[in-house]
mmCIF file of C-alpha atoms and ligand atoms in Angstrom:
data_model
loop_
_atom_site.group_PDB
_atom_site.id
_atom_site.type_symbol
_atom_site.label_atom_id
_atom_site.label_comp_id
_atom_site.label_asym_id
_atom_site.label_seq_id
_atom_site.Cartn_x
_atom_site.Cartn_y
_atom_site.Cartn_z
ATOM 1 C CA UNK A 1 267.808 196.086 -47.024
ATOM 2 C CA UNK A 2 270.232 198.655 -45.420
ATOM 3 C CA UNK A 3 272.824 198.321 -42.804
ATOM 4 C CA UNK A 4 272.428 200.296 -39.938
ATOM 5 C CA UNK A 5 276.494 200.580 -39.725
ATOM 6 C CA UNK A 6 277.048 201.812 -36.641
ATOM 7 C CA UNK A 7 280.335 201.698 -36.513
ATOM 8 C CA UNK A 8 280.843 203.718 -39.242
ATOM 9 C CA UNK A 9 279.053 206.383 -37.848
ATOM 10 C CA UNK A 10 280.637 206.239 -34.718
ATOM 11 C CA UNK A 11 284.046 207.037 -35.807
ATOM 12 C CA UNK A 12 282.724 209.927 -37.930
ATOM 13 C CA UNK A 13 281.547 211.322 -34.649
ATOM 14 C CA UNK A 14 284.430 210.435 -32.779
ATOM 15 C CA UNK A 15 286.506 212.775 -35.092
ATOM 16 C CA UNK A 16 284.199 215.553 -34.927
ATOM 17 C CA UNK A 17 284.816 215.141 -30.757
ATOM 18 C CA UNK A 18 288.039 215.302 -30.796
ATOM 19 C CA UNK A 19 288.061 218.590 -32.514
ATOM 20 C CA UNK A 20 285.717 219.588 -29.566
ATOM 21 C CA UNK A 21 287.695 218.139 -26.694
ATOM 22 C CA UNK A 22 290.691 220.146 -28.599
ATOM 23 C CA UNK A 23 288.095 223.121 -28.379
ATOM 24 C CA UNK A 24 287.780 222.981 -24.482
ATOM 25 C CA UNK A 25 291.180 222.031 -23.555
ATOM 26 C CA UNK A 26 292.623 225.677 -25.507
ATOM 27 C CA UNK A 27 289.889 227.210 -22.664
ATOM 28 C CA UNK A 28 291.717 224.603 -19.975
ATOM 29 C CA UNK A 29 288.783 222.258 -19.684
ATOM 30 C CA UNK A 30 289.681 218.405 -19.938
ATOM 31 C CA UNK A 31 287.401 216.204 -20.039
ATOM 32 C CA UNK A 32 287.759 213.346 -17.248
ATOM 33 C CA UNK A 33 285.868 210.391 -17.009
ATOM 34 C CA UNK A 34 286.277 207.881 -14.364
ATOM 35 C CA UNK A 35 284.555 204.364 -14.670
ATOM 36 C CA UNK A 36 283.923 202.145 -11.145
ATOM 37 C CA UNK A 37 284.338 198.592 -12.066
ATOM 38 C CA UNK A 38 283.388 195.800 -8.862
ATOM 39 C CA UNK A 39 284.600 192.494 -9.057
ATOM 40 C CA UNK A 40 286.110 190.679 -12.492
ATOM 41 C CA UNK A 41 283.009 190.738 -14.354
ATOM 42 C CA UNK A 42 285.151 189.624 -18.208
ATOM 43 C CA UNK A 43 282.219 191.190 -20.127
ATOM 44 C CA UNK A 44 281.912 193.981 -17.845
ATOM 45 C CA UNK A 45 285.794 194.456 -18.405
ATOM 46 C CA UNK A 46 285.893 194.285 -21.823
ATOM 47 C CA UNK A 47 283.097 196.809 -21.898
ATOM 48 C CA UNK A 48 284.977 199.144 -19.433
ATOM 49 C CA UNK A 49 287.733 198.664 -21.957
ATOM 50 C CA UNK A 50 286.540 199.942 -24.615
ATOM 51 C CA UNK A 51 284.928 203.127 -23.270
ATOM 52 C CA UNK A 52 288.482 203.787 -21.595
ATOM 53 C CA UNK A 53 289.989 203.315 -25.076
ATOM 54 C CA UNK A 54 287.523 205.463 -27.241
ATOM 55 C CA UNK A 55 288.061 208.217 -24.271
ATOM 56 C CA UNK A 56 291.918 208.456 -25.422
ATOM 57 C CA UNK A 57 290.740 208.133 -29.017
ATOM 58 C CA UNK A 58 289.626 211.677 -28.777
ATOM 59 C CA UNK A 59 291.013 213.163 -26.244
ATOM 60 C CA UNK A 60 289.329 212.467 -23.211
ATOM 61 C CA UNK A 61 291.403 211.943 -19.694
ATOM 62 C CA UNK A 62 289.588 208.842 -18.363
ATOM 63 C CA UNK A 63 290.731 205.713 -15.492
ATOM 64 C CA UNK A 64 288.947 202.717 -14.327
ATOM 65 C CA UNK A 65 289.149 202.285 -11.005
ATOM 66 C CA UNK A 66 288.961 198.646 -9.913
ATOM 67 C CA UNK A 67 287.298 197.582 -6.746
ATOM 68 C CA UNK A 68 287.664 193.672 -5.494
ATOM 69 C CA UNK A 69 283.806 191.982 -5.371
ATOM 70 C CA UNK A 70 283.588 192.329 -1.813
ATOM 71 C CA UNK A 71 283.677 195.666 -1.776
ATOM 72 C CA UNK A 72 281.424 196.928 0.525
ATOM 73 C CA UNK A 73 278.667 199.439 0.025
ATOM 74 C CA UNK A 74 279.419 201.897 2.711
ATOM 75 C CA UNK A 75 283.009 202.167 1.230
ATOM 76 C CA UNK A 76 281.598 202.520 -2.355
ATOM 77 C CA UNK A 77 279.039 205.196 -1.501
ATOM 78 C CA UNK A 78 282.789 206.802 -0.022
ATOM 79 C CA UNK A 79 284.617 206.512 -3.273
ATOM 80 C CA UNK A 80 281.622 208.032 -5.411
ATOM 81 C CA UNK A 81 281.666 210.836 -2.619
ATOM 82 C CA UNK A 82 285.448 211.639 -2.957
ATOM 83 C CA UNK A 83 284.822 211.877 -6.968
ATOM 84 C CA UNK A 84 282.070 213.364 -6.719
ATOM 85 C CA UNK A 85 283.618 216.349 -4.990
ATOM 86 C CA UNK A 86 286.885 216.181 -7.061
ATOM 87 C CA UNK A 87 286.483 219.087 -9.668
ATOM 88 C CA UNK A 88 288.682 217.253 -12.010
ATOM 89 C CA UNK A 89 286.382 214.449 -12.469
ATOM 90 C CA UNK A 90 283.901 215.298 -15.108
ATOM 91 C CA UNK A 91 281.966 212.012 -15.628
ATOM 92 C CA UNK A 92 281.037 208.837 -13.028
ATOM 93 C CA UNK A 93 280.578 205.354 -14.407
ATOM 94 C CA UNK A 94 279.385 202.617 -12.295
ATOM 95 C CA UNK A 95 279.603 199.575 -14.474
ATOM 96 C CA UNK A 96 276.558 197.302 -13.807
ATOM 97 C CA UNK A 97 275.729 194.598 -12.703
ATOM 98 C CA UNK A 98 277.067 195.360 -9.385
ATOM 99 C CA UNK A 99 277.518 192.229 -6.953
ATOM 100 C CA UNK A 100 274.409 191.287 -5.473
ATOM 101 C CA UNK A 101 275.088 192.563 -1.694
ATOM 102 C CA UNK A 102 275.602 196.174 -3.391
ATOM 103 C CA UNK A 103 272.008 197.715 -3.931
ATOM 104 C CA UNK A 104 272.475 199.340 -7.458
ATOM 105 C CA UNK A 105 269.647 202.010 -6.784
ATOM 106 C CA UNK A 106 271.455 203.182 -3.435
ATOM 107 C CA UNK A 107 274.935 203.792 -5.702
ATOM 108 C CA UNK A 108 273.556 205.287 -9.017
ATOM 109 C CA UNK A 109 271.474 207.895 -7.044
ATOM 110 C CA UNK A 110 274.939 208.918 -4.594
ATOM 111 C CA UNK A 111 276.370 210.285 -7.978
ATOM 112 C CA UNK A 112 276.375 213.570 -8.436
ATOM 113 C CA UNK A 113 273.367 214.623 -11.222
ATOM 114 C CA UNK A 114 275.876 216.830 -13.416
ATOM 115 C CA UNK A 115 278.594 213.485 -13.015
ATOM 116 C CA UNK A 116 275.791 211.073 -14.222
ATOM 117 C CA UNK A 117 277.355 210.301 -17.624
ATOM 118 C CA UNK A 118 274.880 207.090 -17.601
ATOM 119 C CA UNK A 119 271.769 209.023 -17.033
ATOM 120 C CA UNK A 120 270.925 206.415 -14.604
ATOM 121 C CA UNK A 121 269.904 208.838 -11.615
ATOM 122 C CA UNK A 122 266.208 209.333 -11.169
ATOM 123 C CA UNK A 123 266.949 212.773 -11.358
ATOM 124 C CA UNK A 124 268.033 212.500 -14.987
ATOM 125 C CA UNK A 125 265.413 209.788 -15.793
ATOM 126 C CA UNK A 126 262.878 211.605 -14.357
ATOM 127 C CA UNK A 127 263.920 214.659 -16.848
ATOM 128 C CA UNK A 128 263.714 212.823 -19.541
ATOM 129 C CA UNK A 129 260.539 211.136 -18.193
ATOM 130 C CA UNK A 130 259.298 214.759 -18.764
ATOM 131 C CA UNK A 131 260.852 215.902 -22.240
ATOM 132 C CA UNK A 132 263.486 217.916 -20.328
ATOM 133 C CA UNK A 133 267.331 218.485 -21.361
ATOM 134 C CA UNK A 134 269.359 215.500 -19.441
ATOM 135 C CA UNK A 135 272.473 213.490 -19.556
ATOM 136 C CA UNK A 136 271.232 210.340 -21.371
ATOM 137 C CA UNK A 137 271.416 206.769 -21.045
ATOM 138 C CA UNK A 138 273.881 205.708 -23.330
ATOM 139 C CA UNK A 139 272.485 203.029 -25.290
ATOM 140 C CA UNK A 140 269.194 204.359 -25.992
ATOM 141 C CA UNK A 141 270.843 208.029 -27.148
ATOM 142 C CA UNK A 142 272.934 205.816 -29.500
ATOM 143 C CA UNK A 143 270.087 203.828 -30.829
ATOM 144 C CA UNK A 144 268.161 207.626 -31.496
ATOM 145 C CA UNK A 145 270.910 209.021 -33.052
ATOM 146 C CA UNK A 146 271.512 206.107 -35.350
ATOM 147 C CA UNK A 147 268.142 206.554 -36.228
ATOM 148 C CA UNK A 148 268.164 209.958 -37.036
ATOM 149 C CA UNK A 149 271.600 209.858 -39.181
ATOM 150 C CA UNK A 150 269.790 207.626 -41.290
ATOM 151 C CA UNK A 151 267.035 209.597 -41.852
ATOM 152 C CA UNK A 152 264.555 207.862 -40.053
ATOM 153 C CA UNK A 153 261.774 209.570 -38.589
ATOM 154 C CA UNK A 154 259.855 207.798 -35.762
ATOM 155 C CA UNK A 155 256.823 210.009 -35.540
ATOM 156 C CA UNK A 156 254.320 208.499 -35.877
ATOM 157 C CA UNK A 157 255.901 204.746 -35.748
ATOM 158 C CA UNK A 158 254.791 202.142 -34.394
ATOM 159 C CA UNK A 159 257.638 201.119 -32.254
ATOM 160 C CA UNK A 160 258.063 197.648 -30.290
ATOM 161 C CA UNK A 161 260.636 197.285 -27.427
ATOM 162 C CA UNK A 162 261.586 193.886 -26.225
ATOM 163 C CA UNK A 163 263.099 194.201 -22.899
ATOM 164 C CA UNK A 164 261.796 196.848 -20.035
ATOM 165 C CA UNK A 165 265.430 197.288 -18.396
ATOM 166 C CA UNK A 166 266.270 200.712 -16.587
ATOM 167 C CA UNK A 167 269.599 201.021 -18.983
ATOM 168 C CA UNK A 168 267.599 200.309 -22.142
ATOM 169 C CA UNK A 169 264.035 199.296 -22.554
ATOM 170 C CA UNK A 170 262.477 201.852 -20.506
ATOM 171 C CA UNK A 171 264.599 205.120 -21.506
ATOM 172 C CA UNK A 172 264.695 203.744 -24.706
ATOM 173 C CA UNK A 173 260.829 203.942 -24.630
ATOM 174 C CA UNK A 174 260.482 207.572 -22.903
ATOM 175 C CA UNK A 175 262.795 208.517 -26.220
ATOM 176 C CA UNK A 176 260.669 207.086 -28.171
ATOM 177 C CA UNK A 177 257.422 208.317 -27.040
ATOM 178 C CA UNK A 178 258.912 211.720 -26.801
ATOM 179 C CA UNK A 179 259.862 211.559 -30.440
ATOM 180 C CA UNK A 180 256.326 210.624 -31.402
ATOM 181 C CA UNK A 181 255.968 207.359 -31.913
ATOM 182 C CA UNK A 182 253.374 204.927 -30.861
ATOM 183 C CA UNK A 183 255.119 202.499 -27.730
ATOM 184 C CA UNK A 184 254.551 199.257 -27.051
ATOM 185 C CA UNK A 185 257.417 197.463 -24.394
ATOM 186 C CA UNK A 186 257.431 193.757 -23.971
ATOM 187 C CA UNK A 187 259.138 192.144 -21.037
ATOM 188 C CA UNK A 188 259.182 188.799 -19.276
ATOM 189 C CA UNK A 189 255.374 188.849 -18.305
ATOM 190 C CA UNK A 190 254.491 189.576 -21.948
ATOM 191 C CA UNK A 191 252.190 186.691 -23.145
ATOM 192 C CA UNK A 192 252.679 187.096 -26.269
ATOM 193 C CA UNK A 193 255.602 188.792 -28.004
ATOM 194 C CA UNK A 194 254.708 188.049 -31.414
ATOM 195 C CA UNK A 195 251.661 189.759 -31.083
ATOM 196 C CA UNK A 196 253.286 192.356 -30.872
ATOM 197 C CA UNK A 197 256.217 192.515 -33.034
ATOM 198 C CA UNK A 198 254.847 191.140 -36.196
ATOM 199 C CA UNK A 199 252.549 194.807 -37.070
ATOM 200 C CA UNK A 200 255.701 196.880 -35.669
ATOM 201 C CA UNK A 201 257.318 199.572 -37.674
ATOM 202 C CA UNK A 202 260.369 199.388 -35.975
ATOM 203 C CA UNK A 203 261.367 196.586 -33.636
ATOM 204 C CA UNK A 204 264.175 196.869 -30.675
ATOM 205 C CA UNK A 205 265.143 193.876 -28.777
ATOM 206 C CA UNK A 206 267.663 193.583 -26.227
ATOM 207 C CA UNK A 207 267.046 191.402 -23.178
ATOM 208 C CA UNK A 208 270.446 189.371 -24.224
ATOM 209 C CA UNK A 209 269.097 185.969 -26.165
ATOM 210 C CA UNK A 210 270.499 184.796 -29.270
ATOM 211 C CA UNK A 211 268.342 183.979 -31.895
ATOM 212 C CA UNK A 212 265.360 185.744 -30.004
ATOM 213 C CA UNK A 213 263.658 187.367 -33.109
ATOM 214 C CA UNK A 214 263.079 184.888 -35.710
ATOM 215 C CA UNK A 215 261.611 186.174 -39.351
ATOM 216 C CA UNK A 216 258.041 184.924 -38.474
ATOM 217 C CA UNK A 217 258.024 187.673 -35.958
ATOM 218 C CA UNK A 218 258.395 190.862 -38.273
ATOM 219 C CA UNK A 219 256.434 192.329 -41.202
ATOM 220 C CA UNK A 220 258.662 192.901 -44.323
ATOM 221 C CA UNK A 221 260.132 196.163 -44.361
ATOM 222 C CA UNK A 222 260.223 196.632 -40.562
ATOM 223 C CA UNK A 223 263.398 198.174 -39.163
ATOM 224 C CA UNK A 224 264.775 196.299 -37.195
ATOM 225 C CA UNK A 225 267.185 197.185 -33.779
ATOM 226 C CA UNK A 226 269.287 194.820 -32.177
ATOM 227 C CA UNK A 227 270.262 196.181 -28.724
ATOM 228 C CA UNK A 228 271.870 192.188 -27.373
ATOM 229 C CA UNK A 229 275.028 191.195 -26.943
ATOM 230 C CA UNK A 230 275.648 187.103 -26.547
ATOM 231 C CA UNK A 231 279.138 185.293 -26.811
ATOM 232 C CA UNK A 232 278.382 181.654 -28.180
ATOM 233 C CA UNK A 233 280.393 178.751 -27.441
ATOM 234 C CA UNK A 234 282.703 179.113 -30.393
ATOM 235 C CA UNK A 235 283.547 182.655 -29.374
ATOM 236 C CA UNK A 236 281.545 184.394 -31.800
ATOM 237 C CA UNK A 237 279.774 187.306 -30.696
ATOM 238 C CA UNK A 238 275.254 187.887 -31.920
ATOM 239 C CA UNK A 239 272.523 189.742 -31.219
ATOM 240 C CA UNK A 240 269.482 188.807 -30.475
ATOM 241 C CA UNK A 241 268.150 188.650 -33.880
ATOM 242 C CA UNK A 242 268.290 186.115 -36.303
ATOM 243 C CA UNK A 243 270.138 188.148 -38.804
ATOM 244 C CA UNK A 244 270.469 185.944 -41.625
ATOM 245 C CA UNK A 245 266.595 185.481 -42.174
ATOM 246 C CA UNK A 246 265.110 188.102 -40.495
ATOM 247 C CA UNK A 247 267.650 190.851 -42.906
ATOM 248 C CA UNK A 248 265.540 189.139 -46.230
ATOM 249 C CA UNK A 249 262.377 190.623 -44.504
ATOM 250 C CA UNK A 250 263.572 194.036 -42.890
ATOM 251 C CA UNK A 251 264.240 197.300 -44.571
ATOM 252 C CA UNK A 252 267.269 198.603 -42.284
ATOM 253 C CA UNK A 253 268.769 196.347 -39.409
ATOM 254 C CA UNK A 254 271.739 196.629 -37.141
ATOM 255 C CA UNK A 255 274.590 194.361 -37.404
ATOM 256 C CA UNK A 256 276.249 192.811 -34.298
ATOM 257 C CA UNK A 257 279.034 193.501 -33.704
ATOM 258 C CA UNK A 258 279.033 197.157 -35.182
ATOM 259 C CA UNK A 259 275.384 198.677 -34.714
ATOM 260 C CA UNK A 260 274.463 199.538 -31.139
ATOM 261 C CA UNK A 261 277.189 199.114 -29.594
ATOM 262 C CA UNK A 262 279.589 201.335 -31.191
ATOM 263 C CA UNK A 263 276.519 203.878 -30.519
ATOM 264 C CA UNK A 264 276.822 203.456 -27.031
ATOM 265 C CA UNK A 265 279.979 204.195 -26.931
ATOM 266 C CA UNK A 266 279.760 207.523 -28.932
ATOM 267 C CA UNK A 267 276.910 208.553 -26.494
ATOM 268 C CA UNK A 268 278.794 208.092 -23.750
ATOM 269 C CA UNK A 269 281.576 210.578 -24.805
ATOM 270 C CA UNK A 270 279.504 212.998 -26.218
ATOM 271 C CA UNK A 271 277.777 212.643 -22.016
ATOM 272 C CA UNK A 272 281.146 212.936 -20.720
ATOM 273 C CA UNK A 273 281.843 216.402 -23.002
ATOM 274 C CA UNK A 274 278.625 217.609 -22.029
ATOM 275 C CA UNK A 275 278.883 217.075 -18.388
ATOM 276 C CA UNK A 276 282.418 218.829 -18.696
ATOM 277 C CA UNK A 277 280.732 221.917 -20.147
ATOM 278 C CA UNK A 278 277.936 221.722 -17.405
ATOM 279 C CA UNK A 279 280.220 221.829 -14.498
ATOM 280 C CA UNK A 280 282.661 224.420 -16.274
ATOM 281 C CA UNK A 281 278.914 226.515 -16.429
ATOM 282 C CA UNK A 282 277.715 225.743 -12.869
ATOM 283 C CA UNK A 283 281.221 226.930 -11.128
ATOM 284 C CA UNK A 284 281.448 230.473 -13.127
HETATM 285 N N1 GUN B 301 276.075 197.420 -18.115
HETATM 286 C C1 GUN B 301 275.513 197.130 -19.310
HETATM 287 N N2 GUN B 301 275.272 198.261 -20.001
HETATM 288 C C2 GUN B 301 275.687 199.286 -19.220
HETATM 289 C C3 GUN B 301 275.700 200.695 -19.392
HETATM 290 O O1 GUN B 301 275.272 201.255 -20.400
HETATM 291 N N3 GUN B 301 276.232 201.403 -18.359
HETATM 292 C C4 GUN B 301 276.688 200.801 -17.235
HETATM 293 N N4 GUN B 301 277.166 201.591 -16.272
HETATM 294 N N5 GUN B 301 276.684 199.511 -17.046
HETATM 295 C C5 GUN B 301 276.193 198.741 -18.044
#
C-alpha cells in the first residue's frame, strides 16, 4: 500500500510557484487574492487561514476580509462588486457555508468569471461541464493532480464518488468523466452505497463522516480518496475512511491530515496565478 502524501507534493509545488509569482512580479504583476469570510465559522476560519498563509508562502498578496453573520446580502453582492472592479484584486473567495439568509447561488454567480478562483460560477462549471479550459474547483483539481503525480491513470477506471456536492462530488465527477473513466456518484438518496463501492477502482468519499468507509466496502487493491474532514471529541482530526483497516485492503490511499487537503490548497494558488495572468491578458 502507498501513501498518497499530499503534503509532500504540495510543498514541491509551492516552491515551483514561488519561482512563478517571482516571474510575474519582475513584469509588475502581483498576484492578489482576497477571501470573504461571514460570520465566525472556527472551521471556516481555520480554513481561510491557511489559504491566507500558503498565499505569503509563495508570494502571493492576499487579505481576508471579515464580515459579521448578519451581513446582509444586498451589502455583500456590494463588496464583491467593489472587488470585482478593483484591478488589483486578482482572485475572489467566498468561504462557504454562508449564513442561511445569504443565498449562496445569488453571491458565487456576482463574482466576476476571470476572479472565480473557486470555479464555483456556472460559467466556469458549465466549461468544465463541457471539457473547456476553466478556473477549477479547488478540491477536485487537487484530488486530479494528486492522481496524476502518482502516475495514476483513470481512463478507463471505474471511479465511485460518495458525496454529489457542487464544491466536490459533482466537479469532481465532470473531471473524472472527462479524463475517461467510468462515473458512478452516490449521495444521500443512494440505496445502497456498498453496491457500489465494493467493484470500484478508485473510491472518493467526502460528505464529512468519520468512519464512513469501512474495509467491507472496497475490493483489495482499490485506491482509495478521502476528500472529509471531521474533528472528534478528543481534538483529533479523520477522514471519512477507516484508515487503519481499509489501508490493509487498498493499493494507494490518502492520509488525513496531509492528502486532500494540502491539494486544495495548492489548487487554489495555482487558480489565483492563473487568474492573475488572465486579467493581465484580457486588459492588453
Ligand atoms: N468550504 C468548504 N470547502 C470550500 C472551498 O473549497 N471553497 C470555499 N469557498 N468554501 C469552502
Amino acid at each position: 500500500m502507498y501513501i498518497l502524501d499530499g503534503k509532500a507534493y504540495s510543498q514541491e509545488i509551492e516552491k515551483e510557484l514561488s519561482i512563478e509569482v517571482d516571474r510575474l512580479k519582475a513584469i509588475h504583476i502581483t498576484p492578489c487574492l482576497y477571501v470573504i469570510l461571514v460570520g465566525d465559522n472556527p472551521a471556516s476560519l481555520s480554513y481561510v487561514t491557511m489559504k491566507n498563509k500558503a498565499c505569503s508562502r509563495v508570494g502571493i498578496e492576499s487579505k481576508i476580509i471579515k464580515f459579521d453573520e448578519n451581513i446582509s446580502q444586498n451589502v455583500l453582492l456590494d463588496e464583491i462588486d467593489k472587488l470585482n472592479n478593483d484591478k488589483n484584486v486578482n482572485g475572489i473567495l467566498v468561504q462557504l457555508p454562508l449564513p442561511k439568509h445569504i443565498n449562496s447561488n445569488i453571491i458565487l454567480e456576482s463574482i466576476d468569471i476571470n476572479k472565480d478562483v473557486d470555479g464555483f460560477h456556472p460559467y466556469n462549471m458549465g466549461r468544465l461541464f463541457c471539457n473547456l479550459d476553466s478556473l477549477l474547483p479547488a478540491t477536485p483539481f487537487g484530488i486530479m493532480m494528486l492522481l496524476e503525480y502518482y502516475k495514476i491513470d483513470v481512463k478507463g477506471k471505474d471511479v465511485v464518488i460518495v458525496g454529489a456536492s457542487n464544491i466536490v462530488g459533482k466537479p469532481l465527477a465532470s473531471l473524472m468523466l472527462n479524463a475517461g473513466a467510468s462515473v458512478s456518484v452516490c449521495h444521500i438518496f443512494t440505496k445502497d452505497v456498498k453496491k457500489f463501492t465494493k467493484d470500484a477502482d478508485i473510491v472518493c468519499v467526502g460528505v464529512g463522516k468519520a468512519l464512513l468507509l469501512s474495509d467491507d466496502m472496497v475490493k483489495d487493491g482499490a485506491i482509495i480518496v478521502d476528500i472529509g474532514i471531521n474533528k472528534l471529541d478528543d481534538g483529533s482530526i479523520v477522514g471519512d475512511v477507516d484508515f487503519k483497516n481499509v489501508s490493509m485492503k487498498a493499493s494507494y490511499i490518502t492520509p488525513v491530515p496531509g492528502g486532500v487537503g494540502p491539494m486544495t490548497i495548492s489548487a487554489l494558488l495555482i487558480n489565483t496565478i492563473k487568474a492573475s495572468k488572465l486579467q493581465y491578458e484580457v486588459a492588453k
